Coordinates of C-alpha atoms in Angstrom, one line a residue:
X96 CA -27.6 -42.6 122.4
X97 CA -29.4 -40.4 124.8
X98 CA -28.2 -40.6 128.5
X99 CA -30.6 -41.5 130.9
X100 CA -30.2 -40.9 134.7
X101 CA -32.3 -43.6 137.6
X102 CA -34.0 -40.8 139.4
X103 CA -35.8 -43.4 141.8
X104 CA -35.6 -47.3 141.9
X105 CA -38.5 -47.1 139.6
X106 CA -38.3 -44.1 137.6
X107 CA -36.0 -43.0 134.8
X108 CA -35.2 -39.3 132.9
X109 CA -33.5 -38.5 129.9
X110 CA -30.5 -36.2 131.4
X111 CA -31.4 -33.3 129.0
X112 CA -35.1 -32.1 129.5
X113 CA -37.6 -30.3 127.2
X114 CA -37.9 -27.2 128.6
X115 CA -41.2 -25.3 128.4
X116 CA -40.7 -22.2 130.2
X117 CA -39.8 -20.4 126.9
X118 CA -43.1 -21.2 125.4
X119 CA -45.2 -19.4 128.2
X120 CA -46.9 -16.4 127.4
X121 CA -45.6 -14.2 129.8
X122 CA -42.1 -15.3 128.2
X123 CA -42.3 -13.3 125.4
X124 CA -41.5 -9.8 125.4
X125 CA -40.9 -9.0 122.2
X126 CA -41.5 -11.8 118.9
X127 CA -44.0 -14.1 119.7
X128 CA -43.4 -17.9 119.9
X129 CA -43.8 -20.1 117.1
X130 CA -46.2 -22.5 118.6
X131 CA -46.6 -24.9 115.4
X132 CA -42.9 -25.2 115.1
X133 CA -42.4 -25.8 118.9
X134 CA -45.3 -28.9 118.5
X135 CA -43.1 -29.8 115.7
X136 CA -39.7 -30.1 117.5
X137 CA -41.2 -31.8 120.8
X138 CA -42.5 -34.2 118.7
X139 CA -39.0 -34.5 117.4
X140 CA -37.5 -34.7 120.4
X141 CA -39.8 -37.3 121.6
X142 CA -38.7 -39.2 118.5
X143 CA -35.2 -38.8 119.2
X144 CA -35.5 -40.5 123.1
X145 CA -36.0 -37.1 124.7
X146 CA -39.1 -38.2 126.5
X147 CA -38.7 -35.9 129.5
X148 CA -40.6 -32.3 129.2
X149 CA -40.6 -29.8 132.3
X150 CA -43.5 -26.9 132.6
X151 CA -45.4 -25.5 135.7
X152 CA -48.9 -24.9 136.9
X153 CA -47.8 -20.9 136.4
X154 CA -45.9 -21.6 132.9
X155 CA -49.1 -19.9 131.1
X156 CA -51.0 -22.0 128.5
X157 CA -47.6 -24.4 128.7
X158 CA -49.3 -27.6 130.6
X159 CA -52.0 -27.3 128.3
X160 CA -49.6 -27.3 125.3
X161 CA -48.0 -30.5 127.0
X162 CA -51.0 -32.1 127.1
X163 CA -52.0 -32.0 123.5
X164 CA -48.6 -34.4 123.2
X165 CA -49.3 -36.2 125.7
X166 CA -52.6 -36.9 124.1
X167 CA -51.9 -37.5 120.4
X168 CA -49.2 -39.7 121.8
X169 CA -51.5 -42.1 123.5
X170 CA -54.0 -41.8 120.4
X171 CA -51.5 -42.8 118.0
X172 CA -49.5 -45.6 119.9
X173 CA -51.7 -46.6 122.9
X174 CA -48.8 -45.3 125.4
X175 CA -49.1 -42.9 128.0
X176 CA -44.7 -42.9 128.1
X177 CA -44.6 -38.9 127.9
X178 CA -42.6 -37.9 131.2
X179 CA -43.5 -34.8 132.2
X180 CA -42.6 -32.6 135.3
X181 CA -44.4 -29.6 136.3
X182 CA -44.7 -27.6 139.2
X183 CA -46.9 -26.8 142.3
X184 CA -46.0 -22.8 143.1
X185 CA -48.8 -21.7 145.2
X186 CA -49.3 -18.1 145.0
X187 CA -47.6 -15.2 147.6
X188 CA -50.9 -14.1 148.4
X189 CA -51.9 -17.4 149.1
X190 CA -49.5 -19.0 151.5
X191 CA -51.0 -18.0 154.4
X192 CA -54.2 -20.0 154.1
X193 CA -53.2 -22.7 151.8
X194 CA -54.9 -25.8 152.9
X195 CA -55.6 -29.2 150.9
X196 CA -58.2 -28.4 149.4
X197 CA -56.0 -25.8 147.2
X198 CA -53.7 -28.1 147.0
X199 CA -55.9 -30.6 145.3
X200 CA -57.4 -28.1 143.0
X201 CA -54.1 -27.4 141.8
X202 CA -53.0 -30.9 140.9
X203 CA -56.3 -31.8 140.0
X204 CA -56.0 -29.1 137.2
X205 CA -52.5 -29.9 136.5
X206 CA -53.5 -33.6 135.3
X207 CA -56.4 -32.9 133.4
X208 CA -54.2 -30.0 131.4
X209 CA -51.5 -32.6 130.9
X210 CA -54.4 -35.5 129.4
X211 CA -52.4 -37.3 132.8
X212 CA -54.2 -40.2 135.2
X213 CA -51.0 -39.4 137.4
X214 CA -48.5 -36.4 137.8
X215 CA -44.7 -38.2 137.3
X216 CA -42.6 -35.5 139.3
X217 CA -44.5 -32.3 140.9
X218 CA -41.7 -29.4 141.7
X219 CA -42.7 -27.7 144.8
X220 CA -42.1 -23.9 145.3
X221 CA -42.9 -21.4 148.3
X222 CA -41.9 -17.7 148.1
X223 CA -41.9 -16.6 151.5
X224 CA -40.2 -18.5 154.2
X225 CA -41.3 -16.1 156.8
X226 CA -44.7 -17.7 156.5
X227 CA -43.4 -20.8 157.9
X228 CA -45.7 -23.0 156.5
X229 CA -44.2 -25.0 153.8
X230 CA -43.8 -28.6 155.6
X231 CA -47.6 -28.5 156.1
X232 CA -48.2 -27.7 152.5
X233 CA -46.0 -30.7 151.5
X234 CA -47.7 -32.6 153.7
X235 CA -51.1 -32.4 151.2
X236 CA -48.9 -33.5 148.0
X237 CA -47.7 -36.3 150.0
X238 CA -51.3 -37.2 150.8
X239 CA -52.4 -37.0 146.5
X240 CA -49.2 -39.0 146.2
X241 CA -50.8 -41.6 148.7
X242 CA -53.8 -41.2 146.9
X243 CA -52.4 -41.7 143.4
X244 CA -52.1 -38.9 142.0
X245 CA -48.4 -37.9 142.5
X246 CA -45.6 -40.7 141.5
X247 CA -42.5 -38.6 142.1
X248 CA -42.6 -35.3 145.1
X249 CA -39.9 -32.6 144.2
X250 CA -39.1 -29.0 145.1
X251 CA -37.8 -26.2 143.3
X252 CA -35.8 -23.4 144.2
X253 CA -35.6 -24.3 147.6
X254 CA -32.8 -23.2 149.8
X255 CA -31.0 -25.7 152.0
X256 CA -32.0 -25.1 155.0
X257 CA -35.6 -25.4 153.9
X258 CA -34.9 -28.6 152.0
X259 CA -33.1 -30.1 154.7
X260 CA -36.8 -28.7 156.9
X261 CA -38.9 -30.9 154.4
X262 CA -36.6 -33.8 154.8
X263 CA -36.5 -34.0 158.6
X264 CA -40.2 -33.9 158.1
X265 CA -40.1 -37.2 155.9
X266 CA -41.3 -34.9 153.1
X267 CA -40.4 -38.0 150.3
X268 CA -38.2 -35.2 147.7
X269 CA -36.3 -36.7 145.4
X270 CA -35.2 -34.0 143.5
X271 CA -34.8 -30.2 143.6
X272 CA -34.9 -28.1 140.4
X273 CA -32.1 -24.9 141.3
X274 CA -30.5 -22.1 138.8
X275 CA -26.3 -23.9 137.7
X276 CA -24.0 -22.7 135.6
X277 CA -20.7 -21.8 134.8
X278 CA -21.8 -18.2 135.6
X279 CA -24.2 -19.2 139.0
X280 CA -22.2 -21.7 141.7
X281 CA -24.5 -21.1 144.3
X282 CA -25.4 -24.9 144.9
X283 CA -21.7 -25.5 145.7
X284 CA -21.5 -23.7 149.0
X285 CA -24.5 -25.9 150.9
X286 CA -27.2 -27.7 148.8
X287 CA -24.5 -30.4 146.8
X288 CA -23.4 -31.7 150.3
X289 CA -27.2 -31.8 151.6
X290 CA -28.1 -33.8 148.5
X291 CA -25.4 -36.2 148.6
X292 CA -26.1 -36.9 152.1
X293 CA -29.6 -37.6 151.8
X294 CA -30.0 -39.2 148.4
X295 CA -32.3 -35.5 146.7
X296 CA -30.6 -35.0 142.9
X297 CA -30.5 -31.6 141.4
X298 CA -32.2 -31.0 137.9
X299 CA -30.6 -28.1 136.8
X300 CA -32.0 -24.9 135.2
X301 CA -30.4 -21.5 134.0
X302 CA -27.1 -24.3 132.5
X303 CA -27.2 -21.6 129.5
X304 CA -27.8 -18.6 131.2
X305 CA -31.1 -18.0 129.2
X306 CA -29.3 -18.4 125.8
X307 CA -26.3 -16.1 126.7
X308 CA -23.9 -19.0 126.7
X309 CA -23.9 -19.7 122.8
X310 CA -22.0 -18.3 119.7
X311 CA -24.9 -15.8 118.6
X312 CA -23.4 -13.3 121.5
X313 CA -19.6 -13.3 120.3
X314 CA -18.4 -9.6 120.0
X315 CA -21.6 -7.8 120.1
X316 CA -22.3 -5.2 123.0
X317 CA -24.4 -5.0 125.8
X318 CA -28.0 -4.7 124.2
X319 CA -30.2 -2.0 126.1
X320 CA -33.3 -4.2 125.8
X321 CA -34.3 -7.9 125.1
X322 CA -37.1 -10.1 123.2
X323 CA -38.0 -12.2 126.7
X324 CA -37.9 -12.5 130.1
X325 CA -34.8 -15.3 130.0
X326 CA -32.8 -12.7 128.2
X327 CA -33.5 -10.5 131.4
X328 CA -33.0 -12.1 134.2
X329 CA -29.5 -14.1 133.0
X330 CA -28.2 -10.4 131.9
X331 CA -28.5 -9.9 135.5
X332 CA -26.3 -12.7 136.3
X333 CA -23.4 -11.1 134.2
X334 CA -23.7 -7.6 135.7
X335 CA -23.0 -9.4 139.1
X336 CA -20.1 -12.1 137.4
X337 CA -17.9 -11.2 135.0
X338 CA -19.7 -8.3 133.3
X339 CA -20.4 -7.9 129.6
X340 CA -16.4 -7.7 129.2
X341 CA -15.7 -11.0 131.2
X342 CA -18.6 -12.5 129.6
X343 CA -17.4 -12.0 126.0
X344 CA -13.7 -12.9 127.0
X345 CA -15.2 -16.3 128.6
X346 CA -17.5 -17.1 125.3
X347 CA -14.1 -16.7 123.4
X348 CA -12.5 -19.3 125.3
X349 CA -15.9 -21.0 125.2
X350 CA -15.9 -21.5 121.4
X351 CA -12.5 -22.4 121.1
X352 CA -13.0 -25.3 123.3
X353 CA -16.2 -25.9 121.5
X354 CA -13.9 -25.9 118.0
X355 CA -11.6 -28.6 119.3
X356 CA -14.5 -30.9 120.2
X357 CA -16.6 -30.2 117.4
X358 CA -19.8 -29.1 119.2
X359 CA -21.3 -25.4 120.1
X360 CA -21.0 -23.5 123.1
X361 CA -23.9 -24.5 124.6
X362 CA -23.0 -28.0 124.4
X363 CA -20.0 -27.0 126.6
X364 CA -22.1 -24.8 128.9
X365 CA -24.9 -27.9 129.3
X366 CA -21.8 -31.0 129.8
X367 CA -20.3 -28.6 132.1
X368 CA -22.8 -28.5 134.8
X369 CA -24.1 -32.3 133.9
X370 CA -20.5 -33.2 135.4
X371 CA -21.1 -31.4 138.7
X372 CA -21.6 -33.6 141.3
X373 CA -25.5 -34.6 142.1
X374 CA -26.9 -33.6 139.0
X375 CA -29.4 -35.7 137.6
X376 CA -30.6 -33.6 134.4
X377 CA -30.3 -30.2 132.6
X378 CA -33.5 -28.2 131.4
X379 CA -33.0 -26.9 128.0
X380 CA -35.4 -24.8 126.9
X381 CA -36.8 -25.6 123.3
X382 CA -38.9 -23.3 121.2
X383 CA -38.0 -24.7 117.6
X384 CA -36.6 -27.7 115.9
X385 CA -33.3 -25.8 115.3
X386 CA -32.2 -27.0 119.1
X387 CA -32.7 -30.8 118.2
X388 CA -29.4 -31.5 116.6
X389 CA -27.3 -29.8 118.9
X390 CA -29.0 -31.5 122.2
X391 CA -27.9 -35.1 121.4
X392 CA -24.4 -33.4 120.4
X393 CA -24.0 -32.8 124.3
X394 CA -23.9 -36.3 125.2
X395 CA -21.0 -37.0 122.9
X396 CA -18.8 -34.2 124.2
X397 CA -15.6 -35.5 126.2
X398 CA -15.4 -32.6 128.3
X399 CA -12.1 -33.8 130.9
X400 CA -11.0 -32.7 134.2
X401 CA -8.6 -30.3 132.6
X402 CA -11.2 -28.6 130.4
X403 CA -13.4 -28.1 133.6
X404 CA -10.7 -26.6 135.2
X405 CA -9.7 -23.9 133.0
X406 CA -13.2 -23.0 132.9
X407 CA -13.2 -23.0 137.0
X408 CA -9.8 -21.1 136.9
X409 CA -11.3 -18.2 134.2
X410 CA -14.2 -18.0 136.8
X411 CA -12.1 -18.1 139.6
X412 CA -11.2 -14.0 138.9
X413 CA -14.3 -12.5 139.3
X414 CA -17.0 -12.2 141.8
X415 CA -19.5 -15.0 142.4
X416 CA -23.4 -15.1 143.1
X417 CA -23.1 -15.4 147.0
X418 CA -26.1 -17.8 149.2
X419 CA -28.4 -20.3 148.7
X420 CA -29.8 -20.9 145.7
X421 CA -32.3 -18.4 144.6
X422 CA -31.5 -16.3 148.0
X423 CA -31.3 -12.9 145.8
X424 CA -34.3 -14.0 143.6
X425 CA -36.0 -13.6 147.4
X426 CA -34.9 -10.4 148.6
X427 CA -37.8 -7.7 148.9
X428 CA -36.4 -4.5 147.0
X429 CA -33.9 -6.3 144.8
X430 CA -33.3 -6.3 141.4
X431 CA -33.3 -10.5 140.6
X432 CA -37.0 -10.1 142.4
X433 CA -38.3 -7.6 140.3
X434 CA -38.6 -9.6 137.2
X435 CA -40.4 -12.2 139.2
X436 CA -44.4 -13.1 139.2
X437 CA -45.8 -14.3 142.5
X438 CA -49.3 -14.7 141.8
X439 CA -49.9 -16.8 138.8
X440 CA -51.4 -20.2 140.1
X441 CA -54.8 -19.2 139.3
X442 CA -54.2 -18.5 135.5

């Protein structure tokens, strides 16, 4: 049975997503992506009751990909019951004259990509908060939701401040899409409380730290390059945590706890954060059929208070990601920014 979480009064998600940031093309960096096996396991998934799917307006060729589900879907049963969540990330060079008519073009784009009448949840992103105009940017997707063409209004990757900004505003979010793990805590310091407060869920990305959290790492050593970008920016994460010593010591406990319950590490890694508090849903990226299995496994795991807190208490000796979410992601200069591409919405 496939959990399901009541995101609004009106709209339900499956509490594992289809990720589709894996089958970009900027993803890649070494093997390309099977694209006729990934059509193969959505479809599966779809099958299975995992009806949810997550891309972006910048997820390269990804919305378009999406959308060729979406429309063999409604050719085969009539149904347009594909969820699927994408994103609105206006460009860095853009944000200073971003008006609605950008805006619209945007969405516009996004619905005829996805074979969509109306956009179910649109994740909104701005990189700079020194150009302080992100509540009057919102204020266009609130005028297409008006309009029709936007059910659900979301952010990603906002800090809490900013959130907190959009909803004194009456910016309508009801969800924010943020980087949680067992590695990254950085929602526990400000956003959690914010979101419990005001009624904004967290759909969680980054729960397996780009694939590093699963058996296929046990007892190897630090690799000098990787095949894509995921691979990059979660090593990153583990430099900062617990290193590539820590790392290997915490996939060993891991997989024992994974042996007792008779599930894989990544199960483990995905029930752990789906048992924080204000989480709605975990992204999972998918980019073959080989994931299908071992996604319903997670909601079958009986991961207890005691579990969680030996996980906490291994954590507990090293250092922790400090800020908001994605606060070092933002920081001119640093190394979680340099893997990042501002200036893809026109692709």
């Amino acid at each position: 049975m496939i959990n399901r979480f009541q995101l609004t009064a009106d709209y339900d998600i499956s509490r594992v997503i289809n990720g589709g940031w894996q089958l970009s093309d900027g993803h890649a960096l070494q093997t390309p992506n099977d694209m006729k096996d990934a059509r193969n396991a959505f479809a599966k998934l779809l099958e299975e009751g995992f009806d949810t799917f997550d891309c972006a307006d910048i997820y390269t060729g990804v919305e378009d990909f999406i959308g060729g589900l979406v429309k063999d879907r409604k050719a085969s049963t009539g149904k347009d019951d594909i969820k699927v969540h994408t994103k609105f990330v206006p460009d860095l060079n853009e944000l200073k004259t971003v008006d609605y008519d950008y805006v619209e073009r945007i969405i516009t784009r996004s619905l005829k990509r996805l074979n969509k009448e109306r956009l179910d949840l649109v994740q909104y992103h701005w990189w700079d908060y020194e150009i302080k105009r992100y509540v009057e940017v919102a204020e266009h997707l609130v005028t297409l939701q008006k309009k029709g063409l936007i059910r659900n209004i979301a952010c990603t990757n906002f800090d809490t401040p900013r959130l907190k900004d959009l909803l004194d505003a009456g910016i309508p979010v009801v969800s924010n899409q943020i980087q949680y793990s067992i590695l990254d805590h950085r929602p526990e310091y400000e956003m959690v409380k914010l979101c419990k407060d005001r009624n904004v869920k967290l759909i969680c990305y980054g729960s397996l730290s780009g694939g590093f959290l699963a058996e296929k790492w046990m007892n190897t050593l630090q690799p000098k390059s990787f095949e894509n970008r995921s691979l990059v920016k979660y090593s990153l994460i583990i430099e900062d945590t617990t290193g590539w010593d820590g790392y290997q010591t915490l996939l060993k406990m891991l997989q024992e706890m994974a042996q007792e319950k008779n599930c894989s590490v990544a199960n483990i890694a995905s029930a752990y954060v789906l048992k924080r508090e204000a989480v709605a849903a975990v992204i999972i990226g998918t980019r073959s059929s080989r994931h299908i299995e071992g996604n319903k496994k997670i909601f079958e795991i009986d991961l207890t208070e005691a579990d969680i807190a030996k996980i906490d208490g291994y954590m507990a000796q090293y250092p922790l990601l400090e800020g908001e979410p994605f606060a070092l992601e933002r920081e001119v200069g640093g190394k979680h920014r340099e893997i990042m591409k501002m200036n893809l919405a026109d692709v």
